[in-house]
Amino acid sequence: MLKYFFAALSIGCVATAAAQSTAAGYVFVDANDNGRMDKQETGIAGVAVSNGKDFSITDARGRYELPVGNDNIIFVVKPKGYRFKNNQHNLPQYYHIHKPQGSPQLKHKGVSPTGALSKDLNFALYKYDEPTDFTVLVFGDPQPYNEQELGYFSKSIVDDVAADEAIKFGISLGDIVGDDLSLHEPYKQVMTKLNLPWYNVMGNHDMNYDATADSLSDETFERNFGPNNFSWNYGNAHFIILDNILYPDPRDGKGYWGGLRPDQIEFIKNDLAQVATDKLIVVSFHIPFSNEGGEAIRLEDRQAFFDLLKDYDNCLLLSAHTHFQKQIYYKAADGWHGKKAALHEYNVGTTSGDWYSGELNQAGIPDGTMRDGTPRGYAFLKISDNDYALRYKVAGKDSSYQIQIYAPQIVGHNSRGSAPFYANFFMGAQGDKVQYKIDNGKWQAMKYEPTFDYSYLKLVTKWDDSKTLLAGRRPSAPVASEHIWSAVVNKKLAPGEHQLHVRAEDKYGNIYHQTHTYKIQ
């Protein structure tokens, strides 16, 4: 293992060298659980420590040294078989913020001045019997804009989770809140109900919009959650969290753009230099790298990112942001040249759904179905050694609910014209096997047909057709869903009720069923 700094040699680093100092200390086993390194306690060799770009690997005594400037977060890359302590909000304590002068004056409070570094900046670790088979809970965009919507999130999502021993930690994929950064604190309080270590990605609605440089757009996020570029190991998987939002947009200084700064590319490169290529690499960020619409992501950054991952046996990307659900596979035409023919990105359905829109249920919670017809919910990432499987859970529904059928209620016997029906397989993608049968007939293939989800379209048009005000907020206009299949209802069967069965098989071999009853008259 390398035992030296990944020192930057650029002109920019030389120019700022005068402002740099050194962070040094030990990564140690806190045997007596007092948070301090006592004389009888030993350091841990071979642990990576980073300043957000450069890395130092602890020596035989567990000691590291790193260059730091006036705006650094020093953090430990958790090694396999150890854990950190969590704070009162279940946030792992793996980092130290170094901002001697604190954050600049911004609308939302940033980091208070931290003062000079202590002589020894030590990090405590605790031995832990870490499994190689485990589950991660994944939330997309909680995004409450006020306390009421935070309550919706708490009651319909957090309270819906049935945590079991297999779930070891969770990740929120950005847009923790909706622009009001004072909601970060009550969000953290809500999340304590899950009693799980939790990691958070920064989203475009978690930024300091009054910041004048991208490096300052995360000051409040850092105060509340720590670094927004970091990594850790668990079992035979290596996890990376990235801030992939450039703000202000470097093209015109307005809004934001998806991408990565050069120092972030350097961080990923130096981080992966410590990771064996047979490990599973899981990278979480906010904006999909798919360049949806043509200008969502700076393509040279995506290419640099893809090139750093190409030598790894298994990789998974996790994103949110879009408020619909999609399986994305990058191939050679997209710049992916890895060991596997395609790089998988799961664009996760959001916990806020369509921004808490739609009619209120009996508990006063908005329906929130997303524009592609995916209901509000959250995901489970199941890791087995260095492989993975994914599952989506609809909030308030049994875990078996994975398909929504839209079909006629009644058709005329032997009537003219087709009567199509549609199946929205929430986790589906082109190439998946979706079939149907009527009553006890033979299973037949359904046609992959990206289109509007007609069930969702009905939810929207109800607001237009209603002559009285509905409780809640009108849903957004529908978008073409990339997980819709179609077939035609058989009208030649005997008059009476008939059972329409749909089954879908995901890429992990799980088979899901849904039924619909229609009448022939």
Coordinates of C-alpha atoms in Angstrom, one line a residue:
M1 CA 0.0 0.0 0.0
L2 CA 1.3 3.5 -0.8
K3 CA 2.6 5.4 2.2
Y4 CA 3.1 8.9 0.7
F5 CA 1.1 12.0 -0.1
F6 CA -0.6 12.3 -3.4
A7 CA 0.9 15.8 -3.5
A8 CA -0.5 18.2 -6.2
L9 CA 2.2 19.7 -8.4
S10 CA 0.1 22.2 -10.2
I11 CA 1.0 25.9 -10.5
G12 CA -2.1 26.7 -8.5
C13 CA -0.9 24.7 -5.5
V14 CA 2.5 26.4 -5.6
A15 CA 0.8 29.8 -5.6
T16 CA -1.1 28.9 -2.4
A17 CA 1.7 27.0 -0.7
A18 CA 2.4 29.9 1.7
A19 CA -1.1 29.7 3.1
Q20 CA -0.7 25.9 3.8
S21 CA 0.1 24.2 7.0
T22 CA 0.2 20.5 8.0
A23 CA -2.5 18.4 9.7
A24 CA -0.9 15.4 11.5
G25 CA -2.0 12.9 14.0
Y26 CA -3.0 9.3 14.5
V27 CA -5.8 7.0 13.5
F28 CA -6.2 4.7 16.5
V29 CA -8.3 2.0 18.2
D30 CA -10.2 3.7 21.0
A31 CA -10.1 0.6 23.3
N32 CA -11.6 2.4 26.4
D33 CA -14.2 4.4 24.4
N34 CA -13.2 7.8 25.8
G35 CA -12.5 9.5 22.4
R36 CA -8.9 10.2 23.2
M37 CA -5.7 8.4 22.3
D38 CA -4.2 7.1 25.5
K39 CA -0.7 5.8 26.0
Q40 CA -1.7 2.2 25.9
E41 CA -3.8 2.5 22.8
T42 CA -2.4 1.7 19.3
G43 CA -2.6 3.3 15.9
I44 CA -3.9 1.5 12.9
A45 CA -1.6 1.2 9.9
G46 CA -2.6 1.5 6.3
V47 CA -5.6 3.8 6.8
A48 CA -6.3 6.5 4.2
V49 CA -6.8 10.1 5.5
S50 CA -7.7 12.9 3.1
N51 CA -8.0 16.7 2.9
G52 CA -10.6 16.4 0.1
K53 CA -8.0 15.9 -2.6
D54 CA -4.7 14.6 -1.3
F55 CA -4.3 11.4 0.6
S56 CA -1.9 10.2 3.3
I57 CA -1.7 6.5 4.3
T58 CA -1.0 5.9 8.0
D59 CA 2.3 4.4 8.8
A60 CA 3.1 1.4 11.1
R61 CA 2.2 3.6 14.2
G62 CA -1.0 4.8 12.6
R63 CA 0.4 8.3 11.9
Y64 CA -0.5 10.5 9.0
E65 CA 0.5 14.0 7.7
L66 CA -1.5 16.1 5.2
P67 CA -1.1 19.6 3.8
V68 CA -4.1 21.9 4.6
G69 CA -5.0 25.4 3.7
N70 CA -7.7 27.7 5.1
D71 CA -10.7 25.7 3.9
N72 CA -10.3 22.0 4.3
I73 CA -12.1 19.1 5.9
I74 CA -9.8 16.3 7.0
F75 CA -11.5 12.9 7.0
V76 CA -10.7 9.3 7.5
V77 CA -11.7 6.7 4.8
K78 CA -13.2 4.1 7.1
P79 CA -11.4 0.8 6.6
K80 CA -13.2 -2.6 6.6
G81 CA -13.8 -4.0 10.0
Y82 CA -14.0 -0.7 11.9
R83 CA -16.7 1.8 12.6
F84 CA -16.9 5.4 13.8
K85 CA -19.0 6.8 16.6
N86 CA -22.2 8.5 15.6
N87 CA -23.3 11.9 17.0
Q88 CA -26.8 12.5 18.4
H89 CA -28.2 12.6 14.8
N90 CA -26.6 9.3 13.9
L91 CA -24.1 11.1 11.6
P92 CA -20.7 9.2 11.6
Q93 CA -18.0 11.3 13.1
Y94 CA -15.1 10.7 10.7
Y95 CA -14.0 14.3 9.9
H96 CA -12.6 17.5 11.2
I97 CA -13.5 20.9 9.7
H98 CA -10.5 23.2 9.3
K99 CA -11.6 26.8 8.6
P100 CA -9.6 29.1 10.8
Q101 CA -11.5 32.2 9.8
G102 CA -14.8 30.3 9.4
S103 CA -17.3 30.7 6.5
P104 CA -17.9 34.0 4.8
Q105 CA -21.0 35.9 5.7
L106 CA -23.9 34.3 3.9
K107 CA -27.7 34.2 4.2
H108 CA -27.7 30.8 5.9
K109 CA -25.1 30.3 8.6
G110 CA -21.9 28.4 7.7
V111 CA -19.0 27.1 9.8
S112 CA -17.8 29.2 12.8
P113 CA -14.1 29.9 13.0
T114 CA -12.3 26.7 14.0
G115 CA -9.0 28.3 15.0
A116 CA -5.6 26.7 14.6
L117 CA -5.1 23.0 14.3
S118 CA -4.2 21.0 17.3
K119 CA -0.7 19.5 17.5
D120 CA -2.2 16.0 17.0
L121 CA -5.5 15.7 15.1
N122 CA -6.4 12.2 16.0
F123 CA -9.3 10.0 14.8
A124 CA -10.8 7.2 16.9
L125 CA -12.0 4.0 15.3
Y126 CA -13.7 1.0 16.9
K127 CA -13.4 -2.6 15.9
Y128 CA -16.5 -4.0 14.3
D129 CA -17.5 -7.4 13.0
E130 CA -18.5 -6.2 9.5
P131 CA -20.6 -8.4 7.2
T132 CA -20.0 -8.7 3.5
D133 CA -23.7 -9.2 2.9
F134 CA -25.8 -6.2 4.0
T135 CA -28.4 -3.7 2.9
V136 CA -28.3 0.0 2.4
L137 CA -31.4 2.2 2.6
V138 CA -31.5 4.9 -0.2
F139 CA -33.6 8.0 -0.2
G140 CA -34.0 10.4 -3.2
D141 CA -34.8 14.1 -2.6
P142 CA -36.8 14.5 0.7
Q143 CA -36.9 18.2 -0.4
P144 CA -39.4 19.7 2.1
Y145 CA -39.9 23.4 1.5
N146 CA -41.5 24.0 4.9
E147 CA -42.2 22.3 8.2
Q148 CA -45.5 20.8 6.9
E149 CA -43.7 19.0 4.1
L150 CA -41.1 17.8 6.5
G151 CA -44.0 16.3 8.4
Y152 CA -45.2 14.6 5.3
F153 CA -41.7 13.1 4.8
S154 CA -41.5 12.0 8.4
K155 CA -45.0 10.3 8.5
S156 CA -45.1 8.8 5.0
I157 CA -41.5 7.8 4.5
V158 CA -39.5 7.6 7.7
D159 CA -42.3 6.0 9.6
D160 CA -42.9 3.5 6.7
V161 CA -39.4 2.0 6.9
A162 CA -39.4 -1.4 8.6
A163 CA -35.7 -1.5 9.5
D164 CA -34.2 -4.9 10.0
E165 CA -30.7 -6.1 11.1
A166 CA -29.5 -6.4 7.5
I167 CA -29.8 -2.6 7.0
K168 CA -26.5 -1.2 8.1
F169 CA -26.7 2.5 7.0
G170 CA -28.5 4.9 4.7
I171 CA -27.8 7.5 2.1
S172 CA -29.9 10.5 1.0
L173 CA -29.1 11.5 -2.6
G174 CA -29.4 15.3 -2.2
D175 CA -32.0 18.0 -2.1
I176 CA -32.2 17.2 1.6
V177 CA -34.4 20.4 1.8
G178 CA -36.0 22.8 -0.6
D179 CA -33.8 26.0 -0.5
D180 CA -34.6 26.8 3.2
L181 CA -31.4 25.5 4.7
S182 CA -32.7 26.1 8.2
L183 CA -34.7 22.9 7.7
H184 CA -31.4 20.9 7.7
E185 CA -31.5 20.7 11.5
P186 CA -35.2 19.5 11.9
Y187 CA -34.5 17.0 9.0
K188 CA -31.6 15.6 11.0
Q189 CA -33.9 15.2 14.0
V190 CA -36.5 13.4 11.9
M191 CA -33.9 11.0 10.6
T192 CA -32.9 9.9 14.2
K193 CA -36.1 7.8 14.2
L194 CA -34.4 5.3 11.9
N195 CA -31.6 4.8 14.3
L196 CA -29.1 4.1 11.4
P197 CA -25.8 5.7 10.5
W198 CA -26.7 8.1 7.7
Y199 CA -24.7 9.8 4.9
N200 CA -26.0 12.8 2.9
V201 CA -25.3 14.0 -0.6
M202 CA -25.6 17.8 -1.3
G203 CA -28.3 18.7 -3.9
N204 CA -28.8 21.9 -5.8
H205 CA -31.5 22.9 -3.3
D206 CA -29.0 22.5 -0.4
M207 CA -26.6 25.2 -1.7
N208 CA -25.8 28.7 -0.5
Y209 CA -27.2 30.5 -3.5
D210 CA -25.6 33.8 -2.4
A211 CA -22.1 32.2 -2.7
T212 CA -19.9 33.7 -5.4
A213 CA -17.8 30.6 -6.0
D214 CA -18.5 26.9 -6.2
S215 CA -16.1 26.2 -3.4
L216 CA -18.3 28.3 -1.1
S217 CA -21.7 27.0 -2.2
D218 CA -21.6 24.2 0.4
E219 CA -20.8 26.2 3.6
T220 CA -24.1 25.6 5.3
F221 CA -24.1 21.9 4.2
E222 CA -20.6 21.5 5.6
R223 CA -21.8 23.0 8.9
N224 CA -24.7 20.6 9.1
F225 CA -23.3 17.4 7.5
G226 CA -19.6 17.7 7.0
P227 CA -17.7 17.1 3.7
N228 CA -19.6 16.6 0.5
N229 CA -16.9 14.7 -1.2
F230 CA -15.7 11.7 0.8
S231 CA -15.5 7.9 0.9
W232 CA -15.6 4.8 3.1
N233 CA -15.3 1.0 3.0
Y234 CA -17.9 -1.5 4.2
G235 CA -17.6 -5.2 3.6
N236 CA -16.2 -5.7 0.1
A237 CA -17.7 -2.5 -1.2
H238 CA -16.2 1.0 -1.5
F239 CA -18.6 4.0 -1.3
I240 CA -18.0 7.4 -2.7
I241 CA -20.1 10.5 -2.1
L242 CA -19.7 13.4 -4.7
D243 CA -21.1 16.9 -5.1
N244 CA -21.6 17.0 -8.8
I245 CA -23.1 20.5 -9.0
L246 CA -21.2 23.4 -10.4
Y247 CA -22.4 26.7 -9.0
P248 CA -22.5 29.4 -10.3
D249 CA -22.8 27.9 -13.8
P250 CA -19.3 28.5 -15.3
R251 CA -20.8 29.2 -18.7
D252 CA -22.7 32.3 -17.7
G253 CA -22.6 32.7 -13.9
K254 CA -26.3 32.0 -13.6
G255 CA -27.9 28.9 -12.1
Y256 CA -26.0 25.6 -11.9
W257 CA -24.5 22.9 -14.1
G258 CA -23.8 19.3 -13.5
G259 CA -20.1 18.5 -13.4
L260 CA -16.9 18.0 -11.4
R261 CA -14.1 20.5 -10.5
P262 CA -10.5 19.4 -11.3
D263 CA -9.8 18.9 -7.6
Q264 CA -12.7 16.5 -7.3
I265 CA -11.4 14.5 -10.3
E266 CA -8.1 14.4 -8.4
F267 CA -9.8 13.3 -5.2
I268 CA -11.5 10.4 -7.0
K269 CA -8.3 9.3 -8.7
N270 CA -6.3 9.4 -5.5
D271 CA -9.1 7.7 -3.5
L272 CA -9.5 4.8 -6.0
A273 CA -5.7 4.3 -6.0
Q274 CA -6.2 2.7 -2.6
V275 CA -9.0 0.4 -3.7
A276 CA -8.6 -3.1 -5.2
T277 CA -10.2 -3.5 -8.6
D278 CA -12.3 -6.5 -7.4
K279 CA -14.2 -4.3 -4.9
L280 CA -17.7 -3.1 -5.7
I281 CA -17.6 0.7 -6.2
V282 CA -20.8 2.5 -5.3
V283 CA -20.8 6.2 -6.2
S284 CA -23.7 8.5 -5.0
F285 CA -24.3 12.0 -6.3
H286 CA -27.3 14.2 -7.1
I287 CA -27.6 15.0 -10.8
P288 CA -27.6 12.0 -13.2
F289 CA -24.7 11.8 -15.5
S290 CA -27.0 10.9 -18.4
N291 CA -27.0 14.5 -19.8
E292 CA -30.8 14.4 -20.0
G293 CA -31.9 17.2 -22.4
G294 CA -28.4 17.7 -23.8
E295 CA -26.8 20.1 -21.4
A296 CA -27.3 18.7 -17.9
I297 CA -23.7 17.5 -17.4
R298 CA -20.3 18.8 -18.6
L299 CA -19.3 15.9 -20.8
E300 CA -15.6 16.2 -20.3
D301 CA -16.1 15.7 -16.5
R302 CA -18.3 12.7 -17.1
Q303 CA -15.6 11.2 -19.4
A304 CA -12.8 11.8 -16.8
F305 CA -15.1 10.2 -14.2
F306 CA -15.9 7.1 -16.4
D307 CA -12.2 6.7 -17.2
L308 CA -11.3 6.4 -13.5
L309 CA -13.9 3.6 -12.9
K310 CA -13.2 1.5 -16.0
D311 CA -10.8 -0.9 -14.4
Y312 CA -13.2 -2.0 -11.7
D313 CA -15.1 -5.3 -11.9
N314 CA -18.4 -3.9 -10.6
C315 CA -19.7 -0.4 -10.3
L316 CA -23.0 1.2 -9.4
L317 CA -24.0 4.8 -9.7
L318 CA -26.8 6.3 -7.6
S319 CA -28.6 9.6 -8.4
A320 CA -31.9 11.4 -7.9
H321 CA -32.8 15.0 -8.9
T322 CA -35.2 14.3 -11.7
H323 CA -38.3 13.2 -9.7
F324 CA -38.9 10.2 -11.8
Q325 CA -37.3 6.7 -11.8
K326 CA -35.0 5.4 -14.5
Q327 CA -32.4 2.7 -15.1
I328 CA -29.5 4.1 -17.2
Y329 CA -26.9 2.0 -18.9
Y330 CA -23.8 3.8 -20.3
K331 CA -22.1 2.0 -23.1
A332 CA -19.2 2.7 -25.5
A333 CA -21.1 5.3 -27.4
D334 CA -21.4 7.3 -24.1
G335 CA -17.7 7.0 -23.4
W336 CA -17.8 4.0 -21.1
H337 CA -14.9 1.6 -21.8
G338 CA -14.9 -0.6 -18.7
K339 CA -14.7 -4.3 -17.9
K340 CA -18.4 -4.7 -18.2
A341 CA -20.2 -3.7 -21.4
A342 CA -22.4 -1.2 -19.6
L343 CA -22.1 1.0 -16.5
H344 CA -25.3 1.0 -14.5
E345 CA -26.8 4.2 -13.0
Y346 CA -30.0 3.9 -11.0
N347 CA -31.8 7.3 -11.0
V348 CA -33.8 6.7 -7.8
G349 CA -37.5 7.7 -7.4
T350 CA -37.9 10.4 -4.8
T351 CA -39.3 10.4 -1.3
S352 CA -41.0 13.7 -2.0
G353 CA -42.4 12.2 -5.3
D354 CA -43.8 15.0 -7.4
W355 CA -42.9 17.6 -4.7
Y356 CA -45.7 16.5 -2.4
S357 CA -48.4 17.2 -5.0
G358 CA -51.7 15.5 -5.5
E359 CA -54.8 14.9 -3.4
L360 CA -54.5 14.2 0.3
N361 CA -55.2 10.8 1.7
Q362 CA -57.1 10.1 4.9
A363 CA -54.0 10.8 7.0
G364 CA -53.6 14.2 5.2
I365 CA -50.6 13.1 3.2
P366 CA -50.3 14.1 -0.5
D367 CA -50.3 11.3 -3.1
G368 CA -47.1 12.6 -4.7
T369 CA -47.0 10.2 -7.6
M370 CA -44.1 11.1 -9.9
R371 CA -44.6 12.3 -13.5
D372 CA -43.6 8.9 -14.9
G373 CA -46.2 7.2 -12.8
T374 CA -43.8 5.9 -10.1
P375 CA -45.4 6.3 -6.7
R376 CA -43.4 8.0 -3.9
G377 CA -41.0 5.7 -2.1
Y378 CA -37.4 4.7 -1.4
A379 CA -34.9 2.0 -2.4
F380 CA -33.0 -0.9 -0.9
L381 CA -29.5 -1.6 -2.1
K382 CA -28.6 -5.2 -1.2
I383 CA -24.9 -6.0 -1.4
S384 CA -23.6 -9.6 -1.5
D385 CA -19.8 -9.7 -1.4
N386 CA -18.9 -7.5 -4.4
D387 CA -22.2 -7.7 -6.2
Y388 CA -25.6 -5.9 -5.7
A389 CA -29.3 -6.0 -6.3
L390 CA -31.8 -3.2 -6.1
R391 CA -35.5 -3.0 -4.9
Y392 CA -37.9 -0.1 -4.8
K393 CA -40.5 0.2 -2.0
V394 CA -43.7 2.3 -2.6
A395 CA -44.5 4.2 0.6
G396 CA -47.6 2.9 2.3
K397 CA -47.8 -0.3 0.1
D398 CA -46.7 -3.8 0.5
S399 CA -43.2 -4.5 -0.8
S400 CA -44.7 -6.8 -3.5
Y401 CA -46.4 -3.8 -5.2
Q402 CA -44.1 -3.2 -8.2
I403 CA -46.5 -2.9 -11.1
Q404 CA -49.4 -0.5 -11.9
I405 CA -51.9 -1.7 -14.5
Y406 CA -54.0 0.7 -16.5
A407 CA -56.8 -1.2 -18.4
P408 CA -60.4 -0.9 -19.4
Q409 CA -63.1 -1.8 -16.8
I410 CA -65.6 -3.0 -19.5
V411 CA -65.5 -3.8 -23.2
G412 CA -68.0 -4.9 -25.7
H413 CA -68.1 -8.6 -26.7
N414 CA -66.4 -8.9 -30.1
S415 CA -66.6 -5.1 -30.5
R416 CA -64.5 -3.3 -33.2
G417 CA -61.3 -1.4 -32.3
S418 CA -58.5 -2.3 -30.0
A419 CA -58.6 -2.0 -26.3
P420 CA -55.0 -1.6 -25.1
F421 CA -53.8 -1.9 -21.6
Y422 CA -50.5 -0.8 -20.0
A423 CA -48.2 -2.0 -17.2
N424 CA -45.9 0.4 -15.4
F425 CA -43.1 -1.8 -14.0
F426 CA -41.6 0.8 -11.6
M427 CA -38.0 -0.7 -11.6
G428 CA -38.2 -1.8 -15.2
A429 CA -36.0 -0.9 -18.2
Q430 CA -35.9 -1.8 -21.9
G431 CA -35.1 -5.5 -22.3
D432 CA -36.8 -6.6 -19.1
K433 CA -39.3 -9.5 -19.4
V434 CA -42.9 -8.4 -18.9
Q435 CA -45.7 -10.8 -19.7
Y436 CA -49.5 -11.1 -19.4
K437 CA -52.2 -13.8 -19.5
I438 CA -56.0 -13.7 -19.2
D439 CA -57.6 -16.1 -16.8
N440 CA -55.8 -19.4 -17.1
G441 CA -54.4 -18.7 -20.6
K442 CA -50.8 -18.8 -21.8
W443 CA -48.3 -16.2 -20.8
Q444 CA -47.6 -13.8 -23.7
A445 CA -45.0 -11.1 -24.1
M446 CA -46.0 -7.5 -23.6
K447 CA -44.5 -4.8 -25.9
Y448 CA -42.1 -2.2 -24.5
E449 CA -43.7 1.1 -25.2
P450 CA -42.4 4.3 -23.5
T451 CA -45.4 6.6 -23.1
F452 CA -47.4 8.5 -20.6
D453 CA -48.6 6.5 -17.6
Y454 CA -52.4 6.8 -18.1
S455 CA -53.1 6.2 -14.4
Y456 CA -51.0 9.3 -13.6
L457 CA -52.6 11.2 -16.5
K458 CA -56.0 10.6 -14.8
L459 CA -54.7 12.0 -11.5
V460 CA -53.7 15.2 -13.3
T461 CA -56.8 15.6 -15.4
K462 CA -59.0 15.1 -12.4
W463 CA -57.8 18.6 -11.2
D464 CA -58.9 20.1 -14.5
D465 CA -62.3 18.4 -14.7
S466 CA -63.2 19.0 -11.1
K467 CA -65.8 21.8 -10.6
T468 CA -64.8 22.1 -6.9
L469 CA -61.4 22.8 -5.4
L470 CA -59.5 19.7 -4.4
A471 CA -57.4 19.5 -1.2
G472 CA -53.7 19.6 -2.0
R473 CA -51.7 20.8 -5.0
R474 CA -52.2 20.1 -8.7
P475 CA -49.6 17.5 -9.9
S476 CA -47.1 18.3 -12.6
A477 CA -47.7 17.5 -16.3
P478 CA -46.8 13.9 -17.2
V479 CA -43.6 12.8 -18.9
A480 CA -43.0 9.7 -21.1
S481 CA -42.1 6.9 -18.7
E482 CA -39.3 4.5 -19.7
H483 CA -40.8 1.5 -17.8
I484 CA -44.2 1.0 -19.6
W485 CA -45.3 -2.1 -21.5
S486 CA -48.5 -2.6 -23.5
A487 CA -50.8 -5.3 -24.9
V488 CA -54.4 -5.6 -26.1
V489 CA -57.4 -6.8 -24.1
N490 CA -59.0 -10.0 -25.5
K491 CA -62.7 -9.1 -26.3
K492 CA -63.5 -12.5 -27.9
L493 CA -63.8 -14.4 -24.6
A494 CA -67.2 -15.2 -23.2
P495 CA -69.1 -12.3 -21.6
G496 CA -68.5 -11.9 -18.0
E497 CA -65.6 -11.0 -15.7
H498 CA -62.0 -11.9 -16.6
Q499 CA -58.8 -11.7 -14.7
L500 CA -55.8 -10.0 -16.4
H501 CA -52.5 -11.1 -14.9
V502 CA -49.2 -9.3 -15.5
R503 CA -45.8 -10.5 -14.3
A504 CA -42.4 -8.8 -14.6
E505 CA -38.9 -10.1 -13.9
D506 CA -36.2 -7.7 -12.9
K507 CA -32.5 -8.1 -13.7
Y508 CA -31.9 -9.8 -10.4
G509 CA -34.3 -12.6 -11.1
N510 CA -37.2 -11.4 -8.8
I511 CA -40.6 -11.9 -10.3
Y512 CA -43.5 -9.6 -9.5
H513 CA -47.3 -10.0 -10.2
Q514 CA -50.2 -7.7 -10.5
T515 CA -53.8 -8.4 -11.5
H516 CA -56.8 -6.4 -12.9
T517 CA -60.4 -7.5 -13.4
Y518 CA -62.3 -6.4 -16.5
K519 CA -65.8 -7.2 -17.9
I520 CA -66.9 -8.3 -21.3
Q521 CA -70.5 -7.4 -22.1

